[in-house]
Each structure stands twice: as C-alpha cells, then as structure tokens.
Amino acid sequence: MIADCLESVDFCAEIVVVDSGSTDGTLECIESFAAKGFPIRLIRNEWPGFPQQRLFALTHATQPWCLSIDADERVDTELKQSIMEATQKGDDAVNGWYVRRRDWINGYGYAHRWVAHNRIFRLFRRDKASVDLSRRVHETYKVPGETALIQKGTLLHRRPTSVANELSRTNAYSSLKVEAQMEQGDEPSMSRLVFSPWVNFLKFYVGKRYFLCGRHGYVHSAMVFLYSYVTEAKLFEARDSSSNGSSVKAGE
C-alpha cells in the first residue's frame, strides 16, 4: 500500500521513510520511487516501539512543516491543496493542524461521507513538535500553543484487514495499553468494565453514524466495543497478578 501513499505526498519537499525491517517488497517499492525523482530519504531503524519510532522520524526531518503519515494512508486531492495553503500563508499563531481521517470499512469501502470522521493531529511545525514517549499505543505528536482543524479534504486510511486480523490487532494493542496503564499506576474499574464498552460502541455506531455503513459499520463499531472491554478485563487481570506477586504480563 505504500506506493499509493508515496504518490499522494508528491507535493512534499522531502519524504522521510523509516523502515524497521520490511521483507515484503516495501523497500524495493520505495527505491523505485526514489529512482523516479521523489525526494525520498530511506532510513532503517530497528523497531523501538510506536512513539519512539515517530520521534526517530521527526529527528530526521529538515523542513519547517511536517506531515506524519503511515504507509496505509494517503492524502486526497482536496486535503493536499489545504495542506499547501495552511503551510504557506505565514500564520505564526498556529503551530499544528488536525485533519479528518476517513477509514476503510472492510466489505464496504471508505466510510459513508456523512460519518463523523476521526480528527487526528498530523500536520505541525517541526521545531515545536514532541512525542509523549509514555504512550505505548495511539501515540501522537504534540505542540504547544494554538492548533486548528483543516476543514477541506481527508486523510484516507485504507486498511482492508479481515476480522481475524482485527482481533489479533485488538489483542496486541490492548496488551500494550495495559502495560502503559500499569506503569502509570492506573486502577481497573468495575463501572468501566461494564459501561465503557457500550458507551464506545454507541459513540461510533450512533454518535459517529457508522450505522450508515450497514452491517459493516456495525462490525466496525463492535470491534471498538471489544477493544474497550478486553483492555479493562486485562487491566483487572494484570492487577490481580501484581497483587499475587506474579510477573505475568498482560495478554500472556
């Protein structure tokens, strides 16, 4: 999927790609784009964790503005124009921009245009940005001062994975989150175990209008329910193990 990603950022002055050991043809694809004249700098770095890898990429960027993008994402035409306008208008007040990301729903396609797409922080001034290294998952860059939302265009998130793969991802991500919660001293909550999964399901299925995507939107929202439930259940398990003197990690 990285070919479509690289095509979509052809307007950038430099493209920093950090790879942690791909063996699926990714490197050959990147090198072919570099040979075509794309301003790519390919850097290999052993996998240190999600936030550490994002920080590593940031330290190798040289332009005043940075757009953070994953290999399974691509900038649509309207967002491309909005990014160029936001970074060229010389507004010193705004240090970063949120963009709307439109998810791919397996079996359906990109989510219905009336779905309330997630707002994620991806465009920022390089010299102002930092990364919270305490977060194991859902990591992001942050900047001090004023931020704003780009109104036109979306970041397309194409991740056509099966239910089985989503379950594996849910299991892995929930374990990482619980490890971070344990380090921070967070305590499990019976009320969160009971109510949080339903609140998150309704937030997506009704509040964000994923019901417009039919049964596929229901499955997508149910995965959010499952992630919330499994995370809280694992936190209870990890606290019980800790209290009993066990060294078993969440998810093992």
Short mmCIF file of C-alpha atoms in Angstrom, two decimals:
data_model
loop_
_atom_site.label_atom_id
_atom_site.label_comp_id
_atom_site.label_asym_id
_atom_site.label_seq_id
_atom_site.Cartn_x
_atom_site.Cartn_y
_atom_site.Cartn_z
CA MET A 1 0.00 0.00 0.00
CA ILE A 2 2.95 2.35 0.38
CA ALA A 3 3.01 3.12 -3.36
CA ASP A 4 -0.33 4.94 -3.16
CA CYS A 5 0.88 6.68 -0.01
CA LEU A 6 4.02 7.98 -1.72
CA GLU A 7 2.07 9.09 -4.80
CA SER A 8 -0.21 11.14 -2.57
CA VAL A 9 2.63 13.15 -0.99
CA ASP A 10 4.37 14.11 -4.22
CA PHE A 11 3.88 17.78 -3.26
CA CYS A 12 6.27 17.50 -0.28
CA ALA A 13 9.79 18.94 -0.39
CA GLU A 14 11.18 15.83 1.31
CA ILE A 15 9.81 12.40 2.19
CA VAL A 16 11.42 10.68 5.16
CA VAL A 17 10.63 6.96 5.25
CA VAL A 18 11.60 4.95 8.33
CA ASP A 19 11.62 1.17 7.90
CA SER A 20 12.16 -1.38 10.65
CA GLY A 21 12.91 -4.48 8.61
CA SER A 22 10.31 -4.97 5.88
CA THR A 23 10.65 -8.17 3.84
CA ASP A 24 7.52 -7.89 1.67
CA GLY A 25 8.79 -5.78 -1.22
CA THR A 26 8.31 -2.45 0.56
CA LEU A 27 11.96 -1.42 0.26
CA GLU A 28 12.07 -2.17 -3.46
CA CYS A 29 8.92 -0.12 -3.94
CA ILE A 30 10.40 2.85 -2.05
CA GLU A 31 13.65 2.66 -4.01
CA SER A 32 11.73 2.65 -7.31
CA PHE A 33 10.03 5.91 -6.31
CA ALA A 34 13.38 7.42 -5.36
CA ALA A 35 14.70 6.44 -8.78
CA LYS A 36 11.79 8.33 -10.36
CA GLY A 37 12.87 11.52 -8.62
CA PHE A 38 10.76 11.53 -5.47
CA PRO A 39 12.71 13.35 -2.70
CA ILE A 40 12.88 10.24 -0.50
CA ARG A 41 15.34 9.56 2.29
CA LEU A 42 15.01 5.93 3.36
CA ILE A 43 16.28 5.29 6.89
CA ARG A 44 16.39 1.88 8.53
CA ASN A 45 15.86 1.67 12.28
CA GLU A 46 15.20 -1.37 14.47
CA TRP A 47 11.69 -1.31 15.94
CA PRO A 48 11.87 0.56 19.29
CA GLY A 49 8.11 0.97 19.83
CA PHE A 50 5.44 3.20 18.29
CA PRO A 51 6.21 6.57 19.96
CA GLN A 52 9.99 6.10 19.78
CA GLN A 53 9.80 5.38 16.04
CA ARG A 54 7.73 8.51 15.44
CA LEU A 55 10.26 10.57 17.38
CA PHE A 56 13.09 8.99 15.37
CA ALA A 57 11.38 10.03 12.14
CA LEU A 58 10.89 13.57 13.44
CA THR A 59 14.58 13.98 14.26
CA HIS A 60 15.48 13.22 10.63
CA ALA A 61 13.08 15.73 9.08
CA THR A 62 14.52 19.08 7.97
CA GLN A 63 11.59 21.09 6.61
CA PRO A 64 9.75 23.68 8.77
CA TRP A 65 6.43 21.81 8.49
CA CYS A 66 5.95 18.05 8.90
CA LEU A 67 3.09 15.82 7.82
CA SER A 68 3.04 12.49 9.66
CA ILE A 69 1.55 9.71 7.53
CA ASP A 70 1.52 5.92 7.77
CA ALA A 71 2.03 3.56 4.83
CA ASP A 72 -1.66 2.60 4.73
CA GLU A 73 -2.81 6.23 4.47
CA ARG A 74 -2.96 8.65 1.58
CA VAL A 75 -3.73 12.37 1.16
CA ASP A 76 -6.73 13.08 -1.05
CA THR A 77 -6.62 15.89 -3.63
CA GLU A 78 -8.61 18.35 -1.55
CA LEU A 79 -6.50 17.79 1.57
CA LYS A 80 -3.33 18.23 -0.47
CA GLN A 81 -4.46 21.71 -1.50
CA SER A 82 -5.50 22.55 2.07
CA ILE A 83 -2.10 21.50 3.45
CA MET A 84 -0.23 23.66 0.96
CA GLU A 85 -2.43 26.64 1.83
CA ALA A 86 -2.05 26.11 5.59
CA THR A 87 1.75 25.89 5.46
CA GLN A 88 2.32 28.74 3.02
CA LYS A 89 0.11 31.51 4.38
CA GLY A 90 2.62 32.62 7.01
CA ASP A 91 0.32 32.42 10.03
CA ASP A 92 2.68 32.25 13.02
CA ALA A 93 -0.17 31.74 15.51
CA VAL A 94 -1.00 28.13 14.56
CA ASN A 95 1.64 25.51 15.40
CA GLY A 96 -0.29 22.45 14.24
CA TRP A 97 -3.33 21.21 12.37
CA TYR A 98 -5.77 18.37 12.84
CA VAL A 99 -7.06 16.55 9.77
CA ARG A 100 -10.09 14.33 9.28
CA ARG A 101 -9.28 10.67 8.57
CA ARG A 102 -11.74 8.55 6.62
CA ASP A 103 -11.44 4.87 7.47
CA TRP A 104 -11.80 1.95 5.09
CA ILE A 105 -14.52 -0.44 6.27
CA ASN A 106 -13.83 -3.97 5.11
CA GLY A 107 -16.54 -5.17 2.73
CA TYR A 108 -17.97 -1.65 2.38
CA GLY A 109 -15.20 0.70 1.24
CA TYR A 110 -14.41 4.13 2.62
CA ALA A 111 -16.88 5.06 5.34
CA HIS A 112 -20.03 6.92 4.29
CA ARG A 113 -19.38 10.60 3.66
CA TRP A 114 -21.82 11.52 6.45
CA VAL A 115 -19.88 9.53 9.05
CA ALA A 116 -18.16 11.82 11.59
CA HIS A 117 -14.58 11.00 10.66
CA ASN A 118 -11.92 10.97 13.37
CA ARG A 119 -9.85 14.11 13.84
CA ILE A 120 -6.16 13.33 14.21
CA PHE A 121 -3.14 15.59 14.73
CA ARG A 122 -0.77 15.10 11.80
CA LEU A 123 0.50 18.47 10.48
CA PHE A 124 2.80 20.56 12.67
CA ARG A 125 5.84 22.81 12.89
CA ARG A 126 8.92 20.62 13.20
CA ASP A 127 10.73 22.81 15.73
CA LYS A 128 7.67 22.89 18.03
CA ALA A 129 6.79 19.19 17.98
CA SER A 130 7.44 16.47 20.54
CA VAL A 131 6.20 12.94 21.25
CA ASP A 132 4.84 11.54 24.51
CA LEU A 133 7.09 8.51 24.94
CA SER A 134 4.99 7.14 27.81
CA ARG A 135 2.21 6.11 25.43
CA ARG A 136 2.59 2.59 24.03
CA VAL A 137 -0.30 2.89 21.53
CA HIS A 138 -2.39 5.67 19.98
CA GLU A 139 0.75 7.77 20.10
CA THR A 140 0.80 11.21 18.52
CA TYR A 141 2.86 14.33 18.13
CA LYS A 142 2.05 17.38 20.20
CA VAL A 143 2.89 21.09 20.05
CA PRO A 144 2.47 23.99 22.45
CA GLY A 145 0.17 26.87 21.63
CA GLU A 146 -2.63 27.11 19.12
CA THR A 147 -3.89 24.29 16.89
CA ALA A 148 -6.71 24.20 14.35
CA LEU A 149 -8.67 21.84 12.10
CA ILE A 150 -8.22 21.69 8.33
CA GLN A 151 -11.76 21.99 7.02
CA LYS A 152 -11.41 20.62 3.49
CA GLY A 153 -10.10 17.23 2.48
CA THR A 154 -9.49 13.93 4.27
CA LEU A 155 -6.68 11.54 5.01
CA LEU A 156 -7.77 8.22 3.52
CA HIS A 157 -7.00 5.23 5.74
CA ARG A 158 -7.07 2.07 3.66
CA ARG A 159 -6.62 -0.98 5.87
CA PRO A 160 -8.56 -3.88 4.28
CA THR A 161 -7.99 -6.44 7.02
CA SER A 162 -10.08 -9.45 7.97
CA VAL A 163 -11.99 -9.88 11.23
CA ALA A 164 -9.30 -12.36 12.32
CA ASN A 165 -6.56 -9.78 11.75
CA GLU A 166 -8.57 -7.14 13.59
CA LEU A 167 -8.92 -9.49 16.55
CA SER A 168 -5.14 -10.04 16.59
CA ARG A 169 -4.59 -6.29 16.46
CA THR A 170 -7.10 -5.72 19.26
CA ASN A 171 -5.32 -8.31 21.40
CA ALA A 172 -1.87 -6.80 20.78
CA TYR A 173 -2.89 -3.15 21.21
CA SER A 174 -4.92 -3.80 24.36
CA SER A 175 -1.91 -5.55 25.95
CA LEU A 176 0.35 -2.59 25.12
CA LYS A 177 -2.17 -0.17 26.58
CA VAL A 178 -2.46 -2.17 29.79
CA GLU A 179 1.32 -2.25 30.19
CA ALA A 180 1.33 1.56 30.00
CA GLN A 181 -1.57 1.79 32.46
CA MET A 182 0.24 -0.46 34.91
CA GLU A 183 3.36 1.71 34.72
CA GLN A 184 1.26 4.80 35.38
CA GLY A 185 -0.46 3.20 38.36
CA ASP A 186 -3.95 3.15 36.82
CA GLU A 187 -6.52 1.05 38.66
CA PRO A 188 -9.23 -1.07 36.98
CA SER A 189 -12.84 -0.10 37.45
CA MET A 190 -15.91 -2.32 37.54
CA SER A 191 -18.05 0.51 36.17
CA ARG A 192 -15.66 0.96 33.21
CA LEU A 193 -15.66 -2.80 32.59
CA VAL A 194 -19.47 -2.80 32.43
CA PHE A 195 -20.29 0.52 30.80
CA SER A 196 -17.26 1.72 28.81
CA PRO A 197 -17.60 -0.88 26.00
CA TRP A 198 -21.25 0.08 25.44
CA VAL A 199 -20.51 3.80 25.59
CA ASN A 200 -17.76 3.44 23.00
CA PHE A 201 -19.93 1.24 20.77
CA LEU A 202 -22.77 3.79 20.81
CA LYS A 203 -20.30 6.62 20.28
CA PHE A 204 -19.20 5.05 16.99
CA TYR A 205 -22.36 3.31 15.77
CA VAL A 206 -24.81 6.10 16.61
CA GLY A 207 -22.81 9.21 17.51
CA LYS A 208 -20.40 8.98 14.58
CA ARG A 209 -23.12 7.47 12.37
CA TYR A 210 -21.36 4.26 11.37
CA PHE A 211 -24.85 2.76 11.10
CA LEU A 212 -24.87 4.39 7.65
CA CYS A 213 -22.37 1.71 6.58
CA GLY A 214 -24.86 -1.11 7.23
CA ARG A 215 -23.71 -4.35 8.83
CA HIS A 216 -20.10 -3.46 8.05
CA GLY A 217 -20.42 -0.36 10.20
CA TYR A 218 -21.91 -2.49 12.97
CA VAL A 219 -18.93 -4.86 12.87
CA HIS A 220 -16.54 -1.90 12.89
CA SER A 221 -18.26 -0.41 15.96
CA ALA A 222 -18.37 -3.82 17.67
CA MET A 223 -14.58 -4.02 17.36
CA VAL A 224 -14.38 -0.76 19.31
CA PHE A 225 -16.63 -2.37 21.96
CA LEU A 226 -14.32 -5.39 22.11
CA TYR A 227 -11.14 -3.31 22.41
CA SER A 228 -12.62 -1.35 25.31
CA TYR A 229 -13.81 -4.49 27.09
CA VAL A 230 -10.62 -6.52 26.61
CA THR A 231 -8.43 -3.65 27.76
CA GLU A 232 -10.32 -3.25 31.03
CA ALA A 233 -10.50 -7.02 31.60
CA LYS A 234 -6.74 -7.33 31.07
CA LEU A 235 -6.12 -4.47 33.50
CA PHE A 236 -8.06 -6.35 36.18
CA GLU A 237 -6.05 -9.49 35.40
CA ALA A 238 -2.74 -7.64 35.47
CA ARG A 239 -3.57 -6.01 38.83
CA ASP A 240 -4.57 -9.39 40.28
CA SER A 241 -1.29 -10.92 39.07
CA SER A 242 0.67 -8.00 40.50
CA SER A 243 -1.06 -8.34 43.86
CA ASN A 244 -0.24 -12.05 43.93
CA GLY A 245 3.42 -11.40 43.17
CA SER A 246 3.23 -12.82 39.63
CA SER A 247 5.37 -11.42 36.83
CA VAL A 248 2.95 -12.43 34.07
CA LYS A 249 2.40 -9.57 31.60
CA ALA A 250 -0.97 -8.53 30.21
CA GLY A 251 -2.02 -10.79 27.38
CA GLU A 252 0.25 -13.72 28.30
#
